[in-house]
Coordinates of C-alpha atoms in Angstrom, one line a residue:
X18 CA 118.5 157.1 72.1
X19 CA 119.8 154.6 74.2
X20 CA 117.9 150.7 74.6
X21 CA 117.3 151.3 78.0
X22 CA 115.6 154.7 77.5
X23 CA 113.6 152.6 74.9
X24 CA 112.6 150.3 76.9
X25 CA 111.5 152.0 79.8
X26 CA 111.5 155.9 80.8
X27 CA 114.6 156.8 83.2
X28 CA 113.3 157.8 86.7
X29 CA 113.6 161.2 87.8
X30 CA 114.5 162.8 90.9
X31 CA 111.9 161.5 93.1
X32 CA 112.1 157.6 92.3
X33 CA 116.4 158.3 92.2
X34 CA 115.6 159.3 96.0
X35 CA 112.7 156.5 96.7
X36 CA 115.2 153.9 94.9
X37 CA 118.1 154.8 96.8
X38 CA 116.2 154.7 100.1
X39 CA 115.2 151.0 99.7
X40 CA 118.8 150.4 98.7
X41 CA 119.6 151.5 102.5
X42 CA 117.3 149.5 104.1
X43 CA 117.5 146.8 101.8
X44 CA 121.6 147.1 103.3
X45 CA 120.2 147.6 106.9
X46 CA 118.2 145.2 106.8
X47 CA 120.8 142.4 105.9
X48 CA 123.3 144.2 108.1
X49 CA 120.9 143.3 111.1
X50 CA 120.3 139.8 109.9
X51 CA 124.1 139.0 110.1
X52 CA 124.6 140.7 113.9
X53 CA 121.4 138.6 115.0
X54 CA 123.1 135.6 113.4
X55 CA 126.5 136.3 114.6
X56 CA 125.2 137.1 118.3
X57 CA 123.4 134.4 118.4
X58 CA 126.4 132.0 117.4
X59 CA 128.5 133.6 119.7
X60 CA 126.5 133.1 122.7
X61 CA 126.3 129.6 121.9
X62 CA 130.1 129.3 121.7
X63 CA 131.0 128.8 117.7
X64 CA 133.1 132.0 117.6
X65 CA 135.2 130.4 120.2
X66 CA 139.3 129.8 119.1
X67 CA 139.5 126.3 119.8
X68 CA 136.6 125.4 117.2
X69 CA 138.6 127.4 114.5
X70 CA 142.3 127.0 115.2
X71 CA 142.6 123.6 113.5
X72 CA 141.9 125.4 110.3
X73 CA 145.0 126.8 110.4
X74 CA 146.6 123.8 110.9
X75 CA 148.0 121.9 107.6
X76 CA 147.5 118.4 109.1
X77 CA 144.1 119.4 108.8
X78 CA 144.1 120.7 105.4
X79 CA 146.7 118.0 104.2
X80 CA 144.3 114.7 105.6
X81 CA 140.7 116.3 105.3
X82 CA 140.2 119.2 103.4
X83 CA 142.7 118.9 100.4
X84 CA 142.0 115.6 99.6
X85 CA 138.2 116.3 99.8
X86 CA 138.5 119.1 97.2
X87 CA 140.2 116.4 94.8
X88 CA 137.6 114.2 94.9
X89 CA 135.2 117.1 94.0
X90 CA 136.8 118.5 91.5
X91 CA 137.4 114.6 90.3
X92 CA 133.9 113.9 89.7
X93 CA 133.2 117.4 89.0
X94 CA 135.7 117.2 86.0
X95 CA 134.5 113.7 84.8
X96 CA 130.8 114.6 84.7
X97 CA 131.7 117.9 82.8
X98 CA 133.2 116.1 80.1
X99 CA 130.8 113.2 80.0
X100 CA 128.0 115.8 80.6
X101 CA 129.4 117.6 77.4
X102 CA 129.1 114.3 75.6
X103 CA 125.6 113.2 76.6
X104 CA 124.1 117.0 75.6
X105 CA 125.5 117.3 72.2
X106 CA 124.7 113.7 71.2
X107 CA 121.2 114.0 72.7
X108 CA 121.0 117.7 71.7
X109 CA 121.5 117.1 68.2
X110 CA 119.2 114.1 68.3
X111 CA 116.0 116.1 68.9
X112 CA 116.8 118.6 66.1
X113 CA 117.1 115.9 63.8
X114 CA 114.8 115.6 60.8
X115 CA 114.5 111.9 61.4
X116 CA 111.1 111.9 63.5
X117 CA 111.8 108.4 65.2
X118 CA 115.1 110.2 66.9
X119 CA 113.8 113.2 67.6
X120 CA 111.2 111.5 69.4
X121 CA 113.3 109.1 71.2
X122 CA 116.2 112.0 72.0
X123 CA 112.7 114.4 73.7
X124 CA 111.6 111.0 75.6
X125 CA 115.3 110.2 76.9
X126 CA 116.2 114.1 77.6
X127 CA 112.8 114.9 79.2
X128 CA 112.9 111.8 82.1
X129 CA 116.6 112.4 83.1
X130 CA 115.5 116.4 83.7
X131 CA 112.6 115.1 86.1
X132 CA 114.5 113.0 87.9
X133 CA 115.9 114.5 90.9
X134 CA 119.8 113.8 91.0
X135 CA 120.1 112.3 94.5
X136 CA 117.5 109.9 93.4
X137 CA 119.4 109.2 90.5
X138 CA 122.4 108.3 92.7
X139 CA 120.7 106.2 95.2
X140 CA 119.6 104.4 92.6
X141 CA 122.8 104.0 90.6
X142 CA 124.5 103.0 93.7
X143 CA 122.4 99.9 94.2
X144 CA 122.7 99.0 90.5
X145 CA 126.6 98.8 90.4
X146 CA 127.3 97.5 94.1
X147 CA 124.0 94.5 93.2
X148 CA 124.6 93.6 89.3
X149 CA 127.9 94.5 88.0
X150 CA 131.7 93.5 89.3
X151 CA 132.7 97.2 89.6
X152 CA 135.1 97.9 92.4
X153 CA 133.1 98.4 95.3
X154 CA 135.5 101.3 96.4
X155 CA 134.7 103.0 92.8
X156 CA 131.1 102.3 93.5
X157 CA 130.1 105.8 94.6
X158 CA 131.9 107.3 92.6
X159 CA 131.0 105.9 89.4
X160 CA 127.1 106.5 90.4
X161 CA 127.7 110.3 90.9
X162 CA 129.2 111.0 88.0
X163 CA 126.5 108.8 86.0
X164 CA 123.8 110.7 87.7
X165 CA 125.4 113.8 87.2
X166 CA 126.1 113.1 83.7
X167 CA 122.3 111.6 82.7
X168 CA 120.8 114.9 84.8
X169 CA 122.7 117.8 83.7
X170 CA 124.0 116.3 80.2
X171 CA 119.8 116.9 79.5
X172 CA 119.8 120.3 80.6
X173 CA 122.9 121.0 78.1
X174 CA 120.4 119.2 75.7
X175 CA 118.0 121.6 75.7
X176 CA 120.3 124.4 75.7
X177 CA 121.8 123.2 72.6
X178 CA 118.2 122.8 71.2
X179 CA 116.9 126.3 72.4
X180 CA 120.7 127.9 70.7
X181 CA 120.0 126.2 67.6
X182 CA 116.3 127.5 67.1
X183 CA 117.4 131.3 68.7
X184 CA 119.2 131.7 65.5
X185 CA 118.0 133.4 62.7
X186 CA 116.5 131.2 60.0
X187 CA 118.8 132.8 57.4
X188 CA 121.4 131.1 58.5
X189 CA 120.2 127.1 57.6
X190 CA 118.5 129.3 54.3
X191 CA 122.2 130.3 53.9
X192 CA 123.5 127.1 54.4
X193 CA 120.7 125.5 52.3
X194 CA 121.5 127.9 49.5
X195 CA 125.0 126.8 49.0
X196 CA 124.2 123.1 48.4
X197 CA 124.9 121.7 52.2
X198 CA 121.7 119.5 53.1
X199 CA 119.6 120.2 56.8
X200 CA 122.5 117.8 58.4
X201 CA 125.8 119.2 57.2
X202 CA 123.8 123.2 57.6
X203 CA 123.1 121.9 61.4
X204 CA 127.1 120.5 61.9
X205 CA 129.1 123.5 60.2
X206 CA 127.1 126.8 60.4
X207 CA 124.5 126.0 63.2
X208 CA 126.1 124.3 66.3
X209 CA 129.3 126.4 66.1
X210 CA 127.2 129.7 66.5
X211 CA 124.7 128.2 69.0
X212 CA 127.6 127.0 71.6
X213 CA 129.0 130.6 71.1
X214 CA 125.4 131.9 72.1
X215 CA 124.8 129.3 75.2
X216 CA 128.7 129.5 76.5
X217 CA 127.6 131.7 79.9
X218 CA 124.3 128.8 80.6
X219 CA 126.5 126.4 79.6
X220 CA 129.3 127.2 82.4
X221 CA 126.8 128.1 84.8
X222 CA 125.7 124.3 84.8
X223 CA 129.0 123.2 85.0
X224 CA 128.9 125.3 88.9
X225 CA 126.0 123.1 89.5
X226 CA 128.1 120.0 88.6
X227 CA 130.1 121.0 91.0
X228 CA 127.9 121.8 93.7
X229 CA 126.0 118.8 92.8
X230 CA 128.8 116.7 93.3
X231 CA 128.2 117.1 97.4
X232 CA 125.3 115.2 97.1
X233 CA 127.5 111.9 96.8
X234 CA 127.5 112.6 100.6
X235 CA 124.5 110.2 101.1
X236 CA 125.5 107.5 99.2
X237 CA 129.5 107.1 100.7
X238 CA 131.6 109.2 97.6
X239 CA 134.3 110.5 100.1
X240 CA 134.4 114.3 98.8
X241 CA 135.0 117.7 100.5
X242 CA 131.5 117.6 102.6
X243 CA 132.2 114.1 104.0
X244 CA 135.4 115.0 105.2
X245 CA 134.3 118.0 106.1
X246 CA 132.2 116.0 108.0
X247 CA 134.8 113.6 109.4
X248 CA 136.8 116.6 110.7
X249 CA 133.7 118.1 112.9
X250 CA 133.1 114.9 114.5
X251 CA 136.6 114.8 115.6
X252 CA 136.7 118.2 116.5
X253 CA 133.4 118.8 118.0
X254 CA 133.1 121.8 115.8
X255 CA 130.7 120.7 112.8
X256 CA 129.5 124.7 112.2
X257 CA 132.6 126.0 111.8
X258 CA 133.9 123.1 109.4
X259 CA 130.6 123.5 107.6
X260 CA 131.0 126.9 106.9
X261 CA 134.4 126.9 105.8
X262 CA 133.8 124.3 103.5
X263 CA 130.7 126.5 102.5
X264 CA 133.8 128.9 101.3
X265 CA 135.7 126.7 99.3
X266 CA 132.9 126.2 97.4
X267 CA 131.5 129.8 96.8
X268 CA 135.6 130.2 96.2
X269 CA 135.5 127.7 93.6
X270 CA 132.6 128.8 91.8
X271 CA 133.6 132.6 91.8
X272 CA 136.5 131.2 90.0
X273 CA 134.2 129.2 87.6
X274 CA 132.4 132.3 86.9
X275 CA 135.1 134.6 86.2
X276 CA 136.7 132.0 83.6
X277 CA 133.3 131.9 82.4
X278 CA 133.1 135.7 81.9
X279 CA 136.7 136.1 80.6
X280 CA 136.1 132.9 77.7
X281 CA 132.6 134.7 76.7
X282 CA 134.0 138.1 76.0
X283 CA 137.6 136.6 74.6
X284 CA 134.6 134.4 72.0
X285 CA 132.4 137.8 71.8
X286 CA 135.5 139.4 70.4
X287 CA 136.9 136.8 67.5
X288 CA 133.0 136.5 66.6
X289 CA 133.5 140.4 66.3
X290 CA 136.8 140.3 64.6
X291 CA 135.5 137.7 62.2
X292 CA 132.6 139.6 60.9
X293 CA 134.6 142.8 60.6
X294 CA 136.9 140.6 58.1
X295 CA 134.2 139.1 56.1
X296 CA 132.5 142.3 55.7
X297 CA 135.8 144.0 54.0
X298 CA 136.4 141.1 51.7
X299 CA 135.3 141.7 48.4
X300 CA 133.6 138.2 46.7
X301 CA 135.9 137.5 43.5
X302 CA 134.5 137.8 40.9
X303 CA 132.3 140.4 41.2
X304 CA 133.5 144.1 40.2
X305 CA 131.9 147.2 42.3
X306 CA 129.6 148.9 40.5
X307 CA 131.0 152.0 38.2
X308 CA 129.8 155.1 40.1
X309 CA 126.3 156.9 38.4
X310 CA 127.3 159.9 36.4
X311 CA 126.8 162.9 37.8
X312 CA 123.5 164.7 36.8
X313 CA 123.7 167.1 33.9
X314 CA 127.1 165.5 32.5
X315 CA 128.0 166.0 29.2
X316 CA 126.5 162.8 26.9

């Protein structure tokens, strides 16, 4: 018996039919969203060639949208890292035993996640351009990827604290058993199966860094929106440079997601292949017990 015929009965014939009748409309329905959309674009002139032609231009790729993308995938790549950092450190700080860093790890974790991230880089903004001697041209930039960082390195806090407790409690028992104290148990047998277990959440907040990252917009961080932006007020043609640059992103994170996918199953399979070892490896030591005799055997 199959787990989903467990979990709920299969329809029959009549909800196959109902099912694949609200498919169709569901399609239809969409279908006549787009054409209303489109129309209506078109009469108001954004399907027209001259809005779209300079995105087949390179000049326009070489001085707007190329270099936009880099400073994305700049901060993008910087927060992921630093991101990374923040959630283990802070992560492993509320499972700890000690109650006065638990406690201060939930308290730190818990106000980042309220926070909301443009917030976070106003904020950030002001600080560094009014009471430090950063770079004023770095300014934006360093506020992104601090509020970034301090937003979604709590999130990857939590996820490491919800892996952690998702496994079985046989395996600290295990590691308990062999001598390793609640600390060592956590480092060696814990956190390596827990990032294992939370690797698709994990790289699905790495596509909000990313999208994120657009937010630096409103504060002056020169990335793909902005010049996005630049180009349409050149151009007169801000819907069509907004959409496009809507592509590059979905692009982007398609490509995210499909690494993603392709990293979890390569993981799912040496997990696989590693269990399949251990389970054919005799201890040493320890002989297999002699078969029983069989019944009636001569004493």
């Amino acid at each position: 018996m199959s787990a989903q015929n467990v979990l709920f009965d299969a329809p029959g014939p009549k909800a196959r039919r109902n099912i694949r009748i609200v498919n169709i409309l569901g399609v239809l329905l969409v279908l006549a969203l787009l054409w209303f959309a489109a129309s209506g674009l078109a009469d108001k002139g954004q399907f027209e060639a001259a809005k779209w032609t300079p995105f087949l231009e390179w000049s326009t790729w070489q001085y707007y949208l190329l270099p936009g993308l880099l400073s994305t995938l700049k901060a993008a790549a910087v927060a992921v890292v630093t991101s990374i950092a923040f959630g283990l450190l802070f992560g492993i700080g509320r499972l700890s035993a000690f109650k006065p860093i638990s406690w201060a790890s939930g308290i730190v974790v818990e106000f980042f996640r309220a926070v909301p991230v443009l917030l976070m880089m106003v904020f950030f903004y002001q600080f560094l351009s009014k009471s430090t001697s950063v770079d004023p041209s770095q300014v934006p930039f360093w506020a992104v990827v601090i509020a970034l960082t301090l937003y979604n390195g709590s999130v990857i806090a939590e996820l490491v604290r919800s892996g952690v407790f998702g496994l079985p409690k046989g395996q600290r028992e295990a590691g308990l058993a062999i001598g390793l104290t609640p600390g060592q148990s956590l480092r060696s047998i814990e956190m390596p199966q827990a990032l294992v277990a939370m690797l698709p959440a994990l790289l699905s907040q790495f596509v909000v860094i990313l999208k994120d990252s657009a937010l630096g917009t409103f504060i002056g961080y020169t990335e793909l929106l902005e010049y996005a932006r630049r180009l349409a007020s050149g151009e007169g043609n801000i819907l069509p440079a907004l959409l496009v640059t809507a592509a590059i992103f979905i692009v982007l994170n398609m490509l995210l997601t499909f690494a993603a996918q392709r990293l979890s199953r390569r993981l799912g399979a040496r997990a696989g292949k590693v269990l399949q070892i251990e389970d054919t490896i005799e201890p040493e030591g320890i002989e297999a017990p002699a078969p029983a005799p069989a019944k009636g055997a001569a004493r």
